[in-house]
Amino acid sequence: MWFTLERMYGELVSWQRCAACGAEAELPGDETAGVAVPCPDCPGSMTEEFSWDAVAA
């Protein structure tokens, strides 16, 4: 079974991707909205690809 933040945060989850290296992360959407999230793998920053709210709509 895959562990996802959706179980913890419900629909307040967003998929983020680093434009520099392509790293992906599933992060809490309400905590990362409007915040520059640093990439864990390189000096770049993460940008939101989509959120579960948008997919569900």
mmCIF file of the C-alpha atoms, coordinates in Angstrom:
data_MODEL
# 
_entry.id   MODEL 
# 
loop_
_atom_site.group_PDB 
_atom_site.id 
_atom_site.type_symbol 
_atom_site.label_atom_id 
_atom_site.label_alt_id 
_atom_site.label_comp_id 
_atom_site.label_asym_id 
_atom_site.label_entity_id 
_atom_site.label_seq_id 
_atom_site.pdbx_PDB_ins_code 
_atom_site.Cartn_x 
_atom_site.Cartn_y 
_atom_site.Cartn_z 
_atom_site.occupancy 
_atom_site.B_iso_or_equiv 
_atom_site.pdbx_formal_charge 
_atom_site.auth_seq_id 
_atom_site.auth_comp_id 
_atom_site.auth_asym_id 
_atom_site.auth_atom_id 
_atom_site.pdbx_PDB_model_num 
ATOM 1  C CA . MET A 1 1  ? 0.000   0.000  0.000   1.00 0.00 ? 1  MET A CA 1 
ATOM 2  C CA . TRP A 1 2  ? 1.286   3.454  -0.906  1.00 0.00 ? 2  TRP A CA 1 
ATOM 3  C CA . PHE A 1 3  ? 1.481   5.992  1.887   1.00 0.00 ? 3  PHE A CA 1 
ATOM 4  C CA . THR A 1 4  ? 0.225   9.398  0.854   1.00 0.00 ? 4  THR A CA 1 
ATOM 5  C CA . LEU A 1 5  ? -0.350  12.630 2.714   1.00 0.00 ? 5  LEU A CA 1 
ATOM 6  C CA . GLU A 1 6  ? -3.963  12.479 1.534   1.00 0.00 ? 6  GLU A CA 1 
ATOM 7  C CA . ARG A 1 7  ? -4.705  10.136 4.439   1.00 0.00 ? 7  ARG A CA 1 
ATOM 8  C CA . MET A 1 8  ? -3.346  12.740 6.885   1.00 0.00 ? 8  MET A CA 1 
ATOM 9  C CA . TYR A 1 9  ? -4.454  15.991 5.265   1.00 0.00 ? 9  TYR A CA 1 
ATOM 10 C CA . GLY A 1 10 ? -7.511  14.965 3.241   1.00 0.00 ? 10 GLY A CA 1 
ATOM 11 C CA . GLU A 1 11 ? -7.810  17.058 0.122   1.00 0.00 ? 11 GLU A CA 1 
ATOM 12 C CA . LEU A 1 12 ? -5.284  19.709 1.208   1.00 0.00 ? 12 LEU A CA 1 
ATOM 13 C CA . VAL A 1 13 ? -2.425  18.034 -0.664  1.00 0.00 ? 13 VAL A CA 1 
ATOM 14 C CA . SER A 1 14 ? -0.405  19.321 -3.606  1.00 0.00 ? 14 SER A CA 1 
ATOM 15 C CA . TRP A 1 15 ? 2.160   17.690 -5.877  1.00 0.00 ? 15 TRP A CA 1 
ATOM 16 C CA . GLN A 1 16 ? 5.274   19.817 -6.228  1.00 0.00 ? 16 GLN A CA 1 
ATOM 17 C CA . ARG A 1 17 ? 8.114   19.474 -8.740  1.00 0.00 ? 17 ARG A CA 1 
ATOM 18 C CA . CYS A 1 18 ? 11.547  21.085 -8.949  1.00 0.00 ? 18 CYS A CA 1 
ATOM 19 C CA . ALA A 1 19 ? 12.091  22.759 -12.327 1.00 0.00 ? 19 ALA A CA 1 
ATOM 20 C CA . ALA A 1 20 ? 15.871  22.397 -11.984 1.00 0.00 ? 20 ALA A CA 1 
ATOM 21 C CA . CYS A 1 21 ? 16.261  18.669 -11.243 1.00 0.00 ? 21 CYS A CA 1 
ATOM 22 C CA . GLY A 1 22 ? 12.753  17.195 -11.629 1.00 0.00 ? 22 GLY A CA 1 
ATOM 23 C CA . ALA A 1 23 ? 12.390  15.965 -8.032  1.00 0.00 ? 23 ALA A CA 1 
ATOM 24 C CA . GLU A 1 24 ? 8.759   15.408 -7.009  1.00 0.00 ? 24 GLU A CA 1 
ATOM 25 C CA . ALA A 1 25 ? 7.110   15.685 -3.613  1.00 0.00 ? 25 ALA A CA 1 
ATOM 26 C CA . GLU A 1 26 ? 3.618   15.362 -2.212  1.00 0.00 ? 26 GLU A CA 1 
ATOM 27 C CA . LEU A 1 27 ? 3.251   18.190 0.315   1.00 0.00 ? 27 LEU A CA 1 
ATOM 28 C CA . PRO A 1 28 ? 0.490   19.610 2.516   1.00 0.00 ? 28 PRO A CA 1 
ATOM 29 C CA . GLY A 1 29 ? -1.235  22.185 0.296   1.00 0.00 ? 29 GLY A CA 1 
ATOM 30 C CA . ASP A 1 30 ? -2.363  24.541 3.045   1.00 0.00 ? 30 ASP A CA 1 
ATOM 31 C CA . GLU A 1 31 ? 1.139   24.776 4.543   1.00 0.00 ? 31 GLU A CA 1 
ATOM 32 C CA . THR A 1 32 ? 2.942   25.346 1.223   1.00 0.00 ? 32 THR A CA 1 
ATOM 33 C CA . ALA A 1 33 ? 0.486   27.700 -0.519  1.00 0.00 ? 33 ALA A CA 1 
ATOM 34 C CA . GLY A 1 34 ? 2.282   30.928 -1.398  1.00 0.00 ? 34 GLY A CA 1 
ATOM 35 C CA . VAL A 1 35 ? 5.572   29.733 0.115   1.00 0.00 ? 35 VAL A CA 1 
ATOM 36 C CA . ALA A 1 36 ? 8.807   29.100 -1.790  1.00 0.00 ? 36 ALA A CA 1 
ATOM 37 C CA . VAL A 1 37 ? 9.579   25.490 -0.870  1.00 0.00 ? 37 VAL A CA 1 
ATOM 38 C CA . PRO A 1 38 ? 13.260  24.583 -1.350  1.00 0.00 ? 38 PRO A CA 1 
ATOM 39 C CA . CYS A 1 39 ? 14.118  21.430 -3.263  1.00 0.00 ? 39 CYS A CA 1 
ATOM 40 C CA . PRO A 1 40 ? 15.621  18.700 -1.048  1.00 0.00 ? 40 PRO A CA 1 
ATOM 41 C CA . ASP A 1 41 ? 17.923  17.519 -3.880  1.00 0.00 ? 41 ASP A CA 1 
ATOM 42 C CA . CYS A 1 42 ? 19.339  20.731 -5.370  1.00 0.00 ? 42 CYS A CA 1 
ATOM 43 C CA . PRO A 1 43 ? 19.479  24.513 -4.814  1.00 0.00 ? 43 PRO A CA 1 
ATOM 44 C CA . GLY A 1 44 ? 16.263  25.006 -6.864  1.00 0.00 ? 44 GLY A CA 1 
ATOM 45 C CA . SER A 1 45 ? 12.759  25.520 -5.532  1.00 0.00 ? 45 SER A CA 1 
ATOM 46 C CA . MET A 1 46 ? 9.612   23.453 -5.860  1.00 0.00 ? 46 MET A CA 1 
ATOM 47 C CA . THR A 1 47 ? 6.547   24.616 -7.806  1.00 0.00 ? 47 THR A CA 1 
ATOM 48 C CA . GLU A 1 48 ? 3.031   23.212 -7.559  1.00 0.00 ? 48 GLU A CA 1 
ATOM 49 C CA . GLU A 1 49 ? 2.130   20.798 -10.355 1.00 0.00 ? 49 GLU A CA 1 
ATOM 50 C CA . PHE A 1 50 ? -1.451  20.182 -9.189  1.00 0.00 ? 50 PHE A CA 1 
ATOM 51 C CA . SER A 1 51 ? -3.467  19.784 -6.010  1.00 0.00 ? 51 SER A CA 1 
ATOM 52 C CA . TRP A 1 52 ? -5.972  17.111 -5.052  1.00 0.00 ? 52 TRP A CA 1 
ATOM 53 C CA . ASP A 1 53 ? -8.637  19.853 -4.867  1.00 0.00 ? 53 ASP A CA 1 
ATOM 54 C CA . ALA A 1 54 ? -8.129  20.658 -8.556  1.00 0.00 ? 54 ALA A CA 1 
ATOM 55 C CA . VAL A 1 55 ? -8.159  16.987 -9.560  1.00 0.00 ? 55 VAL A CA 1 
ATOM 56 C CA . ALA A 1 56 ? -11.346 16.284 -7.595  1.00 0.00 ? 56 ALA A CA 1 
ATOM 57 C CA . ALA A 1 57 ? -13.211 19.204 -9.226  1.00 0.00 ? 57 ALA A CA 1 
# 
